[in-house]
Short mmCIF file of C-alpha atoms in Angstrom, two decimals:
data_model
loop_
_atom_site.label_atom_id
_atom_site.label_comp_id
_atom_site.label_asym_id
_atom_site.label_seq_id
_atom_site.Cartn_x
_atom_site.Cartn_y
_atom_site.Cartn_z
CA UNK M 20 11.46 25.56 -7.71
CA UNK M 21 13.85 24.83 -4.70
CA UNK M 22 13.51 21.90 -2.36
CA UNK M 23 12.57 23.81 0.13
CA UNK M 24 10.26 26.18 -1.29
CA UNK M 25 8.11 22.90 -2.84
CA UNK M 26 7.96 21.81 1.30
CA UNK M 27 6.57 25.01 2.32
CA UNK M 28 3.92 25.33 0.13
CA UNK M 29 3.43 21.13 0.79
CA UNK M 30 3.10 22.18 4.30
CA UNK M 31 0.93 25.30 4.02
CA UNK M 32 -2.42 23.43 3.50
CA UNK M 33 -2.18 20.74 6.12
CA UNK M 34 -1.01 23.61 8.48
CA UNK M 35 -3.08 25.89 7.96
CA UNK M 36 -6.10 22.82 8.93
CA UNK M 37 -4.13 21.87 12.07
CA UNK M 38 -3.95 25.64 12.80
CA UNK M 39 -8.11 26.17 11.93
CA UNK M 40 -8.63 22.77 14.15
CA UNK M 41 -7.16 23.64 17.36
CA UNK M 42 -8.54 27.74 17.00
CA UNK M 43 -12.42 25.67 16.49
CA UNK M 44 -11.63 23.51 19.33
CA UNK M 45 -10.19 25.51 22.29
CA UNK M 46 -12.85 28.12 21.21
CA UNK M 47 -16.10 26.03 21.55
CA UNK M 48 -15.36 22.61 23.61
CA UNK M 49 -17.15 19.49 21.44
CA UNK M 50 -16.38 15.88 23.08
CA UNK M 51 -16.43 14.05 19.71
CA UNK M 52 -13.41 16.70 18.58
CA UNK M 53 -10.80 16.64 21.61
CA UNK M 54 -8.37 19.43 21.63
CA UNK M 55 -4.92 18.96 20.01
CA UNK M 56 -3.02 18.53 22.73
CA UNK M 57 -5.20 16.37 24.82
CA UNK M 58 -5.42 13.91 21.62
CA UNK M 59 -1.66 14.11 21.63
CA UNK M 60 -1.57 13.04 25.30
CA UNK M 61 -3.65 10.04 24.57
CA UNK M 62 -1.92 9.22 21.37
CA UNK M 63 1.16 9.29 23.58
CA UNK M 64 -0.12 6.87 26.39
CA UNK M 65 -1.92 4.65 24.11
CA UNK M 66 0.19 3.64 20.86
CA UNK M 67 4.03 4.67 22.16
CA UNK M 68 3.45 2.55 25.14
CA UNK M 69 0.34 0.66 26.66
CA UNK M 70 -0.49 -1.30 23.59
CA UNK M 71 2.78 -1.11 20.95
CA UNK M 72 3.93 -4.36 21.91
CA UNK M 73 0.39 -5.89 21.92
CA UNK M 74 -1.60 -4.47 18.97
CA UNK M 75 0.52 -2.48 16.55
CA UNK M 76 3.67 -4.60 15.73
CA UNK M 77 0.96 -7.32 15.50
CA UNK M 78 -0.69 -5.17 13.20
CA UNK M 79 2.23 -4.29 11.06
CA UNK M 80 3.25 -7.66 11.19
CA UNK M 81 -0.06 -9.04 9.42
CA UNK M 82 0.79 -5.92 7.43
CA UNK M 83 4.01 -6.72 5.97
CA UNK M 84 3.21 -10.49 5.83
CA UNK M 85 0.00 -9.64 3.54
CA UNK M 86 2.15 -7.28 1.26
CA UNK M 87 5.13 -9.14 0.88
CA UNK M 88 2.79 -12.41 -0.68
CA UNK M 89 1.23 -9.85 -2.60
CA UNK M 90 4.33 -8.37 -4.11
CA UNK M 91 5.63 -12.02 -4.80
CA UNK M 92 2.62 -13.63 -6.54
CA UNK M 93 1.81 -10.29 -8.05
CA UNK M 94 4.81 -10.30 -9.70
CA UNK M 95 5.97 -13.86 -10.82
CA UNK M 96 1.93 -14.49 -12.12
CA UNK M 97 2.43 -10.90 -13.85
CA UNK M 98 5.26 -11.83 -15.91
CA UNK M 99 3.92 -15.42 -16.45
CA UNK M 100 0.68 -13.87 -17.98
CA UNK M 101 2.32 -11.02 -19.98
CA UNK M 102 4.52 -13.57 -21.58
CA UNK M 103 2.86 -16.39 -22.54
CA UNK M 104 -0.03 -15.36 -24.73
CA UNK M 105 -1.85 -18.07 -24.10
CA UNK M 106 -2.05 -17.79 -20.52
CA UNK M 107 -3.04 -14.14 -21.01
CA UNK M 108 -6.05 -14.82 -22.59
CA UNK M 109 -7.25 -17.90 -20.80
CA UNK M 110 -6.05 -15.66 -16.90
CA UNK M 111 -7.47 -12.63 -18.04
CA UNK M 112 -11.27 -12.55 -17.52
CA UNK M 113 -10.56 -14.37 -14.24
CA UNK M 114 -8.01 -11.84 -13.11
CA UNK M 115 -10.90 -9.30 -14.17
CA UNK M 116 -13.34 -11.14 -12.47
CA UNK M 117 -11.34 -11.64 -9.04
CA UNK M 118 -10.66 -7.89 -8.81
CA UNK M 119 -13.90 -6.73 -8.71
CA UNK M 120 -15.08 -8.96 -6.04
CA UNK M 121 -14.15 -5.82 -3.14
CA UNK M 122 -11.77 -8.47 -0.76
CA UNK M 123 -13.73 -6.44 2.17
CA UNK M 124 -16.39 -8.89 1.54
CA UNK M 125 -14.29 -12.62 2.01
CA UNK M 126 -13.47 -11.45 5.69
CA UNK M 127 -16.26 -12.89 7.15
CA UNK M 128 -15.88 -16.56 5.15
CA UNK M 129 -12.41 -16.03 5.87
CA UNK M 130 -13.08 -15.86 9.09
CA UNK M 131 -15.35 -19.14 9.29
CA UNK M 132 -12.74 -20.78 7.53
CA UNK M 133 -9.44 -19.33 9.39
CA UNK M 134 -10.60 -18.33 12.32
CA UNK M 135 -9.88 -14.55 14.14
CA UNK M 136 -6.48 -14.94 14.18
CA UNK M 137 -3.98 -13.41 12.07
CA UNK M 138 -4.16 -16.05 8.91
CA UNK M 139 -7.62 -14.36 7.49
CA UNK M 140 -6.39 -11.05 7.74
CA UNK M 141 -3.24 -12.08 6.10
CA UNK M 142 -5.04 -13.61 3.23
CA UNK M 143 -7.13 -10.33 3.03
CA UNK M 144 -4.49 -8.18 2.59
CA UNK M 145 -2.72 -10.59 -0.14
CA UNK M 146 -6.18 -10.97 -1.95
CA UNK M 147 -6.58 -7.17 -2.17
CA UNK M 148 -2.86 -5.85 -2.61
CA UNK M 149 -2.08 -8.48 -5.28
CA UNK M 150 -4.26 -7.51 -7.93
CA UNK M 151 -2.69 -3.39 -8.56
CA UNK M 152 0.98 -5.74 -8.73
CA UNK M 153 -0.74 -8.01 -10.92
CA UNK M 154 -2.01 -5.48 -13.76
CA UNK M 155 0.81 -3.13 -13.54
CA UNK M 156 3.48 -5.58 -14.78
CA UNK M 157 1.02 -7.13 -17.62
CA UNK M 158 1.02 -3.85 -18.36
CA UNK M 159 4.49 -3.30 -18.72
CA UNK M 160 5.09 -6.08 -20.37
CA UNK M 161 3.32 -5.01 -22.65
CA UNK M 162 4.41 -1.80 -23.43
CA UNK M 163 8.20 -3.26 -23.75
CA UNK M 164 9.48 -1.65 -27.04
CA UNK M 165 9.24 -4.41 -29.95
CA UNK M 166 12.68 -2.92 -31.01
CA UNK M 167 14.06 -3.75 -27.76
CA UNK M 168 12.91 -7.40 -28.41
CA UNK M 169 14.09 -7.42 -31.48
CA UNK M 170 17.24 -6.57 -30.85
CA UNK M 171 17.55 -9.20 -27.93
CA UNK M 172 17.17 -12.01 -30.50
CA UNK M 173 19.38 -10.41 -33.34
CA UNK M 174 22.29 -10.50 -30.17
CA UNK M 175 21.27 -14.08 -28.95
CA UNK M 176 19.60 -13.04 -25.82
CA UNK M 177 17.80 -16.44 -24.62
CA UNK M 178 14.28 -15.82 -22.40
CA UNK M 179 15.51 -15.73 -19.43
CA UNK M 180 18.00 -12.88 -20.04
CA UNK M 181 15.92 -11.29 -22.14
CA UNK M 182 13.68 -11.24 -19.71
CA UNK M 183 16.02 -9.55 -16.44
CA UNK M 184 17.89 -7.20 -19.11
CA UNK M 185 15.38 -6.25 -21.35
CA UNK M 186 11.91 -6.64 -20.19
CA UNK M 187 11.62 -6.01 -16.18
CA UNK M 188 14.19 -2.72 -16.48
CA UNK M 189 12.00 -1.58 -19.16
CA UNK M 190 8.48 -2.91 -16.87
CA UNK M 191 9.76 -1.47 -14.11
CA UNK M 192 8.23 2.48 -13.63
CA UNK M 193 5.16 0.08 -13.73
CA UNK M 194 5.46 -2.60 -11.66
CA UNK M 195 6.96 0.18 -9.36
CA UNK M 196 3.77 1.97 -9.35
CA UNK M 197 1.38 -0.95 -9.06
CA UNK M 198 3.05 -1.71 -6.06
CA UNK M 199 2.39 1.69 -4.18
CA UNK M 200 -1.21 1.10 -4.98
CA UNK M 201 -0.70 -2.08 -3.65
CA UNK M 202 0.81 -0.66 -0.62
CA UNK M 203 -1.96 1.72 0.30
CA UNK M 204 -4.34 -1.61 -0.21
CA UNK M 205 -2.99 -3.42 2.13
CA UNK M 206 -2.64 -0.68 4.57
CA UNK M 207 -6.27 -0.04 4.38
CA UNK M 208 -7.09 -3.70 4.63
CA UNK M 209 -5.15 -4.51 7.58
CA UNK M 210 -7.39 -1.46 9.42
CA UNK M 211 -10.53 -3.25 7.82
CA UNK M 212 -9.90 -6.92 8.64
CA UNK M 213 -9.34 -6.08 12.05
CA UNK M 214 -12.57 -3.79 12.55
CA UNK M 215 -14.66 -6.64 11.35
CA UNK M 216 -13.56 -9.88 13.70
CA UNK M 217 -10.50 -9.38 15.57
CA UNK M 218 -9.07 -9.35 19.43
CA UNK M 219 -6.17 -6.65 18.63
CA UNK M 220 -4.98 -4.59 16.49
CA UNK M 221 -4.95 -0.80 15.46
CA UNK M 222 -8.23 -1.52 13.65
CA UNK M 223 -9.92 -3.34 16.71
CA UNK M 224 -8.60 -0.63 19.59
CA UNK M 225 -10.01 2.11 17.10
CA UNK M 226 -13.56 0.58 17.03
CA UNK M 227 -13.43 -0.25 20.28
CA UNK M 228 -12.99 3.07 20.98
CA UNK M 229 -15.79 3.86 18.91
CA UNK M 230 -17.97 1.93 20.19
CA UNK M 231 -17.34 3.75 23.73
CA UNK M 232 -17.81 7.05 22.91
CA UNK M 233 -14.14 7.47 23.32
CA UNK M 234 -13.36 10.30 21.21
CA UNK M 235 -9.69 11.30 22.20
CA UNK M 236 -9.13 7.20 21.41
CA UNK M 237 -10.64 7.64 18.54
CA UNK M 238 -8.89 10.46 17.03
CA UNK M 239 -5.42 9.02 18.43
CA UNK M 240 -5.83 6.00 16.11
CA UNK M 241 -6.10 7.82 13.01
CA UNK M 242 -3.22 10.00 14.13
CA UNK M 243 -1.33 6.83 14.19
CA UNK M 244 -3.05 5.16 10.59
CA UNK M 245 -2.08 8.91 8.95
CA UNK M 246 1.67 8.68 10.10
CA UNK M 247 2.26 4.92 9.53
CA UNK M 248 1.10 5.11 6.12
CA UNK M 249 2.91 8.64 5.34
CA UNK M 250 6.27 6.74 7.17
CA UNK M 251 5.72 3.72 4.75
CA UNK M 252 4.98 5.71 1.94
CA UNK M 253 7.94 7.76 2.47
CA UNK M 254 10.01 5.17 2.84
CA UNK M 255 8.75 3.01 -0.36
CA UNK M 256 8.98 6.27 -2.64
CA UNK M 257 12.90 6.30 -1.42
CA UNK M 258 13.52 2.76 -2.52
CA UNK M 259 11.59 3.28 -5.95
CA UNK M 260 13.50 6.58 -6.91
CA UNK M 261 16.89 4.83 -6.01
CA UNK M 262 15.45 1.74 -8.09
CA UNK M 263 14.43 4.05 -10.62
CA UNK M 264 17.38 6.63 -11.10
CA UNK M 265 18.25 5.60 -14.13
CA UNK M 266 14.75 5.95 -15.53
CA UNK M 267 14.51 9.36 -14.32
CA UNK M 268 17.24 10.54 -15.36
CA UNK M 269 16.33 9.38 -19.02
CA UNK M 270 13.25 11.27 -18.67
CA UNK M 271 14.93 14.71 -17.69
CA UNK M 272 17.50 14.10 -20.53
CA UNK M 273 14.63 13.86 -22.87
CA UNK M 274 12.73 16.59 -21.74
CA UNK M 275 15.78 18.92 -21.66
CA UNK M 276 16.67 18.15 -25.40
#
């Protein structure tokens, strides 16, 4: 199937909603469902200009802060766990235990302890992204072939090359994947930590709105949630498949044979 053949039919779905949405609304008038173009209109005069500068780089900023700890600890406590045995079974109920705990919950302790500002939601959005990059790369570790290994020590690989030429390529499709599910956490907590206690942000304008009966508002901030996280996914999936060519293009030359 061509390129562009797989967009159209993408597209035909979401279209044909968008389409069904503005016939429903210019038909029969609701004030909690705005037209399409007046939502537009406020999406325009509320996020490209009156509060960019003041709530949504502050936003992604807390955003990309969260994500990038995330990534870091995620990864460097992954690989320490998947390769030291011991540490796998004494960090493993713990890592169990501290993912189930929904990080939703620590934003109001966070907030006694931290304050409203921007460290608690921070910490929120490392506490909840860092657990998919956590159990992605045990997981790869673990499903490193044994021959692989082997045939790192019959060469004289030490551990630490071993490790960056055998083990994280062979980890990566994981760890690559625990991190998009780590992505979409964070996105989602950054929206949550600032609807609970916050004085900006996408998350806080949104339930402000809310809270007004402001329906256009409304509407114009999850316009803006929906394309920031299709922009960042976009933009993630780019750097994976680049990351990943080579993988990929095993796969297709194993399928094909």
């Amino acid at each position: 199937m061509k390129n562009w053949t797989r967009a159209a039919l993408g597209l035909a779905v979401p279209a044909a909603a968008v389409a069904g949405y503005a016939a429903a609304t210019t038909a029969n008038p609701d004030p909690f469902f705005p037209p399409i173009p007046v939502m537009l209109k406020r999406f325009a005069d509320l996020w490209l200009f009156e509060h960019l500068p003041t709530d949504v780089v502050p936003s992604l900023r807390n955003f990309a802060a969260g994500y990038a700890i995330a990534l870091t600890l995620g990864l460097l406590a992954g690989i320490l766990v998947g390769r030291i045995r011991w540490l796998k079974e004494m960090a493993e109920p713990l890592i169990h235990f501290g993912r189930s705990v929904p990080p939703i919950m620590l934003i109001p302790p966070l907030v006694l302890v931290l304050g409203i500002g921007d460290a608690s939601k921070v910490f929120v959005i490392a506490l909840g992204a860092v657990f998919p990059v956590l159990l992605t790369t045990v997981d790869g570790m673990r499903q490193v072939d044994p021959a692989l290994l082997d045939m790192s020590r019959s060469i004289g690989l030490g551990r630490v090359q071993t490790l960056r030429r055998i083990v994280l390529p062979a980890a990566s499709p994981a760890i690559y994947g625990g991190a998009q599910t780590g992505l979409q956490v964070a996105l989602i907590l950054m929206v949550s930590s600032e609807m609970v206690a916050a004085t900006h942000g996408i998350g806080y304008m949104t339930m402000q709105a809310q809270a007004t009966f402001n329906a256009p508002s409304v509407w114009a901030g999850i316009l803006l949630l929906a394309v920031l996280g299709f922009l960042i996914n976009a933009a993630f999936t780019l750097v994976r498949n680049r990351a990943l060519a080579w993988h990929t293009g095993r796969a297709a030359a194993y399928a094909a044979a």
